[in-house]
mmCIF file of C-alpha atoms in Angstrom:
data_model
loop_
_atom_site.group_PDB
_atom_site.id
_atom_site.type_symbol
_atom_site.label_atom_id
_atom_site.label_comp_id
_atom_site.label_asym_id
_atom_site.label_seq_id
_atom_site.Cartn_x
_atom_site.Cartn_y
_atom_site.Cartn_z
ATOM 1 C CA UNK A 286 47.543 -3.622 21.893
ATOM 2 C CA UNK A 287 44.083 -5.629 21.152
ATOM 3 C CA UNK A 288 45.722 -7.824 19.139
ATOM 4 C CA UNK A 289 45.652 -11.846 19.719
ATOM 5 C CA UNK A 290 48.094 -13.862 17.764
ATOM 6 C CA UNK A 291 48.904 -17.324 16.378
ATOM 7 C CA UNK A 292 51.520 -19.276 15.141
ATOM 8 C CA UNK A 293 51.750 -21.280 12.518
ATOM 9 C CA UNK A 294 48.870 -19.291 10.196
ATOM 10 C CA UNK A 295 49.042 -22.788 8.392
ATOM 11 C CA UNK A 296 49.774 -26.394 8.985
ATOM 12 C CA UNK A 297 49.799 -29.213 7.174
ATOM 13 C CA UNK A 298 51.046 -32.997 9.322
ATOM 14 C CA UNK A 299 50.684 -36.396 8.970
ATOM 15 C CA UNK A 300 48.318 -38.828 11.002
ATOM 16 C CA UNK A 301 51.576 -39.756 13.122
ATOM 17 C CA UNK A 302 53.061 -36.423 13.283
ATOM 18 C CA UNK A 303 53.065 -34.249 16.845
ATOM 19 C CA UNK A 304 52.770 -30.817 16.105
ATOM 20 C CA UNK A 305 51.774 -27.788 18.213
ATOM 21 C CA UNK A 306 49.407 -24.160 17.937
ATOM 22 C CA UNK A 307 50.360 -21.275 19.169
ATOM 23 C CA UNK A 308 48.690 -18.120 20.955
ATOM 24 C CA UNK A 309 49.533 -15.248 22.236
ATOM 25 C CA UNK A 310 47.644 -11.895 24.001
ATOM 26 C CA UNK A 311 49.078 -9.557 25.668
ATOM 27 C CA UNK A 312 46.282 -7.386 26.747
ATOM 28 C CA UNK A 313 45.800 -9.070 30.858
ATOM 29 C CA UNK A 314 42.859 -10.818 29.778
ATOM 30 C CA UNK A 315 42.349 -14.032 32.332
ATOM 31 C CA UNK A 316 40.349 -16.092 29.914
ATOM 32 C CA UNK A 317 41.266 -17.901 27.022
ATOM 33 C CA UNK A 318 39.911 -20.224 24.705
ATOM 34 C CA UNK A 319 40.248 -22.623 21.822
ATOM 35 C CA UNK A 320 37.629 -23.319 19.073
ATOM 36 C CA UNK A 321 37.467 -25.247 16.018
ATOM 37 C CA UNK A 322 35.593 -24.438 12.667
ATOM 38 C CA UNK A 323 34.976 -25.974 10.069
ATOM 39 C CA UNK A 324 33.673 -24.322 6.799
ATOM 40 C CA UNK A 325 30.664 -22.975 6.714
ATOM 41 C CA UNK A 326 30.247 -23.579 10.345
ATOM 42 C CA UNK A 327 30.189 -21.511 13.626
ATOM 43 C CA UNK A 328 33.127 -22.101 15.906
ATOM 44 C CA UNK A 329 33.047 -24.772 18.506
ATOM 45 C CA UNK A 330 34.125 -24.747 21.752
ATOM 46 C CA UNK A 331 36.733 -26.693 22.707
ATOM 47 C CA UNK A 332 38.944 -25.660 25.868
ATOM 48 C CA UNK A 333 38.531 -22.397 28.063
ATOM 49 C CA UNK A 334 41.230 -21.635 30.587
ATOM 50 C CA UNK A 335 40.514 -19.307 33.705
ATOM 51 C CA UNK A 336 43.499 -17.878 35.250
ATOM 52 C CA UNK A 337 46.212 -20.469 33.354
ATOM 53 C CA UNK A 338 43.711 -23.397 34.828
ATOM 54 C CA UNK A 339 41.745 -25.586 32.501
ATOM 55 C CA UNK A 340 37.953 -24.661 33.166
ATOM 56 C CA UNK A 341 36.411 -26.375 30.167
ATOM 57 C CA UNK A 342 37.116 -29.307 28.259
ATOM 58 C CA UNK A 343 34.518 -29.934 25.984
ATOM 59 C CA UNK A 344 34.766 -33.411 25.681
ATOM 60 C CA UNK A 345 37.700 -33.270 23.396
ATOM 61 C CA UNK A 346 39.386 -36.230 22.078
ATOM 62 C CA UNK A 347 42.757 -36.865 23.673
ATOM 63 C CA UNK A 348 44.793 -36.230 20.594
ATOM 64 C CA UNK A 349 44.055 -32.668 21.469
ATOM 65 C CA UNK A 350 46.273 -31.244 24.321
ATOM 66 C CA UNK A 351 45.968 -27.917 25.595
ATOM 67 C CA UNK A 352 48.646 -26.118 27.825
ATOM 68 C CA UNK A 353 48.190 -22.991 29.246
ATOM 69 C CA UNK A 354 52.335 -22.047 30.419
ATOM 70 C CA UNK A 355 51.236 -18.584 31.512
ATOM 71 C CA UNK A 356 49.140 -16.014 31.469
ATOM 72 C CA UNK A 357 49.567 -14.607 27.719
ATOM 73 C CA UNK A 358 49.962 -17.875 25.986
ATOM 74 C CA UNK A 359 47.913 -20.650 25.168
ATOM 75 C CA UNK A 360 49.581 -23.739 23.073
ATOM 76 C CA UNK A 361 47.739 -26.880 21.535
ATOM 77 C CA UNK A 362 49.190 -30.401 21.214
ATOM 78 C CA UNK A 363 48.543 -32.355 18.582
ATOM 79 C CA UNK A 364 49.486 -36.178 18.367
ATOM 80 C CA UNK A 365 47.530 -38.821 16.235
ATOM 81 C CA UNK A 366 45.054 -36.476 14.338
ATOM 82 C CA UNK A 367 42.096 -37.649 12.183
ATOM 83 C CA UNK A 368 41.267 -36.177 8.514
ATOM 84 C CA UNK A 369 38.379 -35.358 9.887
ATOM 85 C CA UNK A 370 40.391 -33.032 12.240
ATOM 86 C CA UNK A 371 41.281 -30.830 9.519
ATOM 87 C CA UNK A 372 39.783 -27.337 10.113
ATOM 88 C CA UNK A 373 40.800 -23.473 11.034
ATOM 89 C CA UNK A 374 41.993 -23.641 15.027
ATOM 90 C CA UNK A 375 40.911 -19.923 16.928
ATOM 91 C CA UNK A 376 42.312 -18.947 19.876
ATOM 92 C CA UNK A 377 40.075 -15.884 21.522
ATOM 93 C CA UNK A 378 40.899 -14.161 25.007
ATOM 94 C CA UNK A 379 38.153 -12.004 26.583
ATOM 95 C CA UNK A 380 39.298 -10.027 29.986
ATOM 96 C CA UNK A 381 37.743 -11.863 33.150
ATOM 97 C CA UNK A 382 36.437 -15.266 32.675
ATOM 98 C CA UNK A 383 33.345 -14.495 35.529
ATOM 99 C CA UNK A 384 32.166 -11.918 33.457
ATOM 100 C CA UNK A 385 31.198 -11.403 29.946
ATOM 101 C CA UNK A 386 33.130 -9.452 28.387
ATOM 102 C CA UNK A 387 33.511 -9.822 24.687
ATOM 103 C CA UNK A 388 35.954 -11.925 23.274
ATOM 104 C CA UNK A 389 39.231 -10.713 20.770
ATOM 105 C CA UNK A 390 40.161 -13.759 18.201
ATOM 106 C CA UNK A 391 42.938 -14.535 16.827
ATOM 107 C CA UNK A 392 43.360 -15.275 12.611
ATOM 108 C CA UNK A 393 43.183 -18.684 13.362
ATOM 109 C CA UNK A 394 45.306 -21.668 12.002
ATOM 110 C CA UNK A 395 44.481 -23.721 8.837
ATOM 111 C CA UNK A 396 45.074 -27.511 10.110
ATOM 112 C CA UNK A 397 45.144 -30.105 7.319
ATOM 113 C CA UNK A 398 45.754 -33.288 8.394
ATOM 114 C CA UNK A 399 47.009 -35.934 5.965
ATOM 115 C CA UNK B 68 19.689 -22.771 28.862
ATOM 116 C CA UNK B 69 21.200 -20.684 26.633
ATOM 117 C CA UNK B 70 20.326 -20.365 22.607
ATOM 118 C CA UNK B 71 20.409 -17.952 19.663
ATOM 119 C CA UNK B 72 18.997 -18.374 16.432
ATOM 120 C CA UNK B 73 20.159 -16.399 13.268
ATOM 121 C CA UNK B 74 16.807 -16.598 10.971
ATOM 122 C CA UNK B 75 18.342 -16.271 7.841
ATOM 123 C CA UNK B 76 21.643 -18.268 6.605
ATOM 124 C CA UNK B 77 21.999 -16.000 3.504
ATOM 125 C CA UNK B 78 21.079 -12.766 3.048
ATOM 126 C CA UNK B 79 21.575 -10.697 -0.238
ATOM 127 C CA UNK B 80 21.986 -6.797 -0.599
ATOM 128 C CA UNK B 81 22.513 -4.359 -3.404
ATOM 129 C CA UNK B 82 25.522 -1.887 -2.541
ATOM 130 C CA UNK B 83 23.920 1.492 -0.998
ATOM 131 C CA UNK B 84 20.549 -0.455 0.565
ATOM 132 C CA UNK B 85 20.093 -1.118 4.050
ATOM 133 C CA UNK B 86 21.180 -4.467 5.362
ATOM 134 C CA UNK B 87 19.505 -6.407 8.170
ATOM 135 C CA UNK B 88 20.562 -9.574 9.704
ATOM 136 C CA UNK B 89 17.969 -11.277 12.153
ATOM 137 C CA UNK B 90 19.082 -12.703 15.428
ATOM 138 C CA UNK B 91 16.407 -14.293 18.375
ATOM 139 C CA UNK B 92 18.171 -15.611 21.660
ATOM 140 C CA UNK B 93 16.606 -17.780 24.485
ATOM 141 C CA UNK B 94 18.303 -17.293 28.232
ATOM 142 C CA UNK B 95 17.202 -17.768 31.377
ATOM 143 C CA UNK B 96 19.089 -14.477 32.627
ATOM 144 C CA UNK B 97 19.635 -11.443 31.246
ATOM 145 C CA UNK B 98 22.104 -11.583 28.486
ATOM 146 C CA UNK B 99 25.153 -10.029 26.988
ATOM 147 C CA UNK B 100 24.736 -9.967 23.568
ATOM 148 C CA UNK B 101 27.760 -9.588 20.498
ATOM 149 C CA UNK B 102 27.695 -9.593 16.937
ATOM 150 C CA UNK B 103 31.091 -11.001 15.135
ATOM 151 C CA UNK B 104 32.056 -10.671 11.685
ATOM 152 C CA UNK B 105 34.308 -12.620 9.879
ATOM 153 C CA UNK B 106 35.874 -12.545 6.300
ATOM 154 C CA UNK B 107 36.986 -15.166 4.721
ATOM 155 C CA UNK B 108 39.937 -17.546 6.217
ATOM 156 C CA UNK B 109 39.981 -14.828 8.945
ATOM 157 C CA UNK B 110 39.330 -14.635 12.286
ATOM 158 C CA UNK B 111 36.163 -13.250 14.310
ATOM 159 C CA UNK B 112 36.258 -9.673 14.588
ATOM 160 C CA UNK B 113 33.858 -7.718 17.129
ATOM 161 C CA UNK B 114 31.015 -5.337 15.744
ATOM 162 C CA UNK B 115 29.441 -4.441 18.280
ATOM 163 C CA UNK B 116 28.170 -5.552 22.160
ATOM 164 C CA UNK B 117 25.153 -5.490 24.419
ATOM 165 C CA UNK B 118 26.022 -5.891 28.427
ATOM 166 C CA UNK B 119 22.268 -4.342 29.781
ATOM 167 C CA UNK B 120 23.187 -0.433 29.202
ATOM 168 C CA UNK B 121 21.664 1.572 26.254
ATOM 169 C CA UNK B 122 18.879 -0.975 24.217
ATOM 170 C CA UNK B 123 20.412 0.774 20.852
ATOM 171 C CA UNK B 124 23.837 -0.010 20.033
ATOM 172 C CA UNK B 125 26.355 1.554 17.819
ATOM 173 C CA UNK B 126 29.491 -0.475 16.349
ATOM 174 C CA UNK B 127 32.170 -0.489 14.003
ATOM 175 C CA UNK B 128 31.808 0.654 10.495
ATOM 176 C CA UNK B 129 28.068 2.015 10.794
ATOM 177 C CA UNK B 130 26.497 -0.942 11.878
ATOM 178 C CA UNK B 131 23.900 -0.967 15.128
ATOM 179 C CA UNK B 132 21.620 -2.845 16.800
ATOM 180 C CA UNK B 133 18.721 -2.732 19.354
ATOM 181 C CA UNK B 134 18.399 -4.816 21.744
ATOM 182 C CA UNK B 135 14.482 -6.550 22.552
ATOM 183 C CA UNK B 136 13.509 -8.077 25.224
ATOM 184 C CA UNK B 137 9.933 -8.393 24.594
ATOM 185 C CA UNK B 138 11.064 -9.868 20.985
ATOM 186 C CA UNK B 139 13.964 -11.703 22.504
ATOM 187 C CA UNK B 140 15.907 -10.146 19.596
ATOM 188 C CA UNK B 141 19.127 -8.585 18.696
ATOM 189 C CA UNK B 142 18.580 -7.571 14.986
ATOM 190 C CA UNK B 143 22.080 -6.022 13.143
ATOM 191 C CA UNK B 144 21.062 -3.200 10.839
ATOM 192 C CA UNK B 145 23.194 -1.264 8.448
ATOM 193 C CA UNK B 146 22.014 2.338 6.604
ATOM 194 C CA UNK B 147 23.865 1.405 3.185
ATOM 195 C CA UNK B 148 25.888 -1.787 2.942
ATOM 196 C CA UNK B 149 29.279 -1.290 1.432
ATOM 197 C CA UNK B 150 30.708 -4.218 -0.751
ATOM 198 C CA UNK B 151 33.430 -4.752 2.085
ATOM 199 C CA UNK B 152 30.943 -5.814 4.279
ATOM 200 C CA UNK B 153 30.305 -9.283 2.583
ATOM 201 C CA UNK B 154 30.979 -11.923 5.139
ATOM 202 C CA UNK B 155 29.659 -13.959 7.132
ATOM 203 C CA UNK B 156 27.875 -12.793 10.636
ATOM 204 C CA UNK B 157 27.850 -14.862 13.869
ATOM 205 C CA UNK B 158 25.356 -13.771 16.799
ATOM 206 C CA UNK B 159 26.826 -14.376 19.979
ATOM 207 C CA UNK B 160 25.297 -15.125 23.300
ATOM 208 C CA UNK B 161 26.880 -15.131 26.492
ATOM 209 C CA UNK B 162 26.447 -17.971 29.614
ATOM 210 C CA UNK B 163 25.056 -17.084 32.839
ATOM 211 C CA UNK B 164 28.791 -17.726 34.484
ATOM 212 C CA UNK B 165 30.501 -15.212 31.641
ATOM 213 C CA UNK B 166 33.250 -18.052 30.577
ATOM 214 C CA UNK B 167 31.180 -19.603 27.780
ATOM 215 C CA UNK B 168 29.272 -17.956 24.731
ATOM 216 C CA UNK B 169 27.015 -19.652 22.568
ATOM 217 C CA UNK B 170 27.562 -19.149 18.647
ATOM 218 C CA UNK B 171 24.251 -18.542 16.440
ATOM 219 C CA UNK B 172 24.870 -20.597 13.079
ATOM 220 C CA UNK B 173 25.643 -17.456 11.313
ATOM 221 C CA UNK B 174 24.182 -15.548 8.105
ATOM 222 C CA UNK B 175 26.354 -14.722 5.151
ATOM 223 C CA UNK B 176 26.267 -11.620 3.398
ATOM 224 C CA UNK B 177 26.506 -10.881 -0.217
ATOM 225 C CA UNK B 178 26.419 -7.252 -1.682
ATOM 226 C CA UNK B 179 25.783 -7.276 -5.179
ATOM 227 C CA UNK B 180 27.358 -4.075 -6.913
#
């Protein structure tokens, strides 16, 4: 199974509304990440977690919260989003986070944010 | 520091012609190298990967490329582009430490029938 998953495919919340992503891999990969794009646009980085502990936070804005409850699932919290937050939310996993192996994405979530 | 540039943010092909999408990288270290595709409102999928073996490599769905050093290049080259292939193409490079991977801005592909 190289398959990476995500929950909800879309999502749609208020500025006040707490909501929450969901990922999923099953394949013993110890990395995994989250990105944000925007159309048009590569992805940007903006969490990676090495063995279920946060490794990189790329200077993400609060209102983002990532959780990492085990090894196959990665979740992000989301409290007090902008408009400008709206965008499609990829999860990725890749094997061993001190190596470079290549990384398997998810389909992503389609955030809109009222 | 790490960097890749994709040299052309469109690229247009006739169905049946060869298709090749440009891609230079900077890095202090030796690289491992990926090409992504995606289709639209999907997610990334993996074509193909460089990791310091064979220069020439083979992917998914006929595509290759051949990795440069002199040329600092990774160019993505298809005999005869097939109208499923329009999408857009990220160039990935990897960080020294393997965790991180640096995104070129990506070219988009349209195969005219």
């Amino acid at each position: 199974d190289t398959e990476v998953t995500q929950t909800p495919k879309h999502l749609v919340m208020g500025m006040t509304n707490k909501k929450s992503l969901k990922c999923e891999q099953h394949m013993g990969h110890r990395a995994m990440y989250w990105y944000k794009q925007k159309a048009k646009k590569p992805p940007e980085l903006m969490f990676v977690y090495s063995y279920e502990k946060l490794s990189i936070n790329e200077s993400v804005p609060s209102r983002f919260s990532p959780e990492c409850p085990n090894s196959s699932l990665l979740n992000l919290h989301l409290h007090a989003l902008q408009p400008e937050d709206s965008a499609l939310y990829l999860c990725a996993s890749s094997q061993d986070p001190l190596s470079a192996y290549e990384q398997y994405f998810g389909p992503g979530t389609r955030l809109t944010v009222t | 520091a790490q960097s890749v540039t994709q040299l052309d943010s469109h690229v247009s092909v006739s169905e049946g012609t060869p298709v090749l999408l440009r891609c230079n990288y900077s890095s202090s270290y030796s690289p491992s190298l990926f090409w992504y595709v995606q289709h639209p409102n999907k997610g990334l999928q993996l074509l193909l990967k460089y990791t310091s073996a064979a220069t020439l490599v083979k992917g998914i769905n006929g595509f290759e490329a051949e990795f440069k050093k002199s040329e600092t290049s990774f160019h993505l080259t298809k005999p005869s582009a097939h109208m499923s292939d329009a999408a857009e193409y990220f160039c990935v490079v990897s960080s020294n430490t393997g965790n991180q991977f640096y995104f070129g801005t990506g070219t988009s592909l349209t195969v005219i029938p």
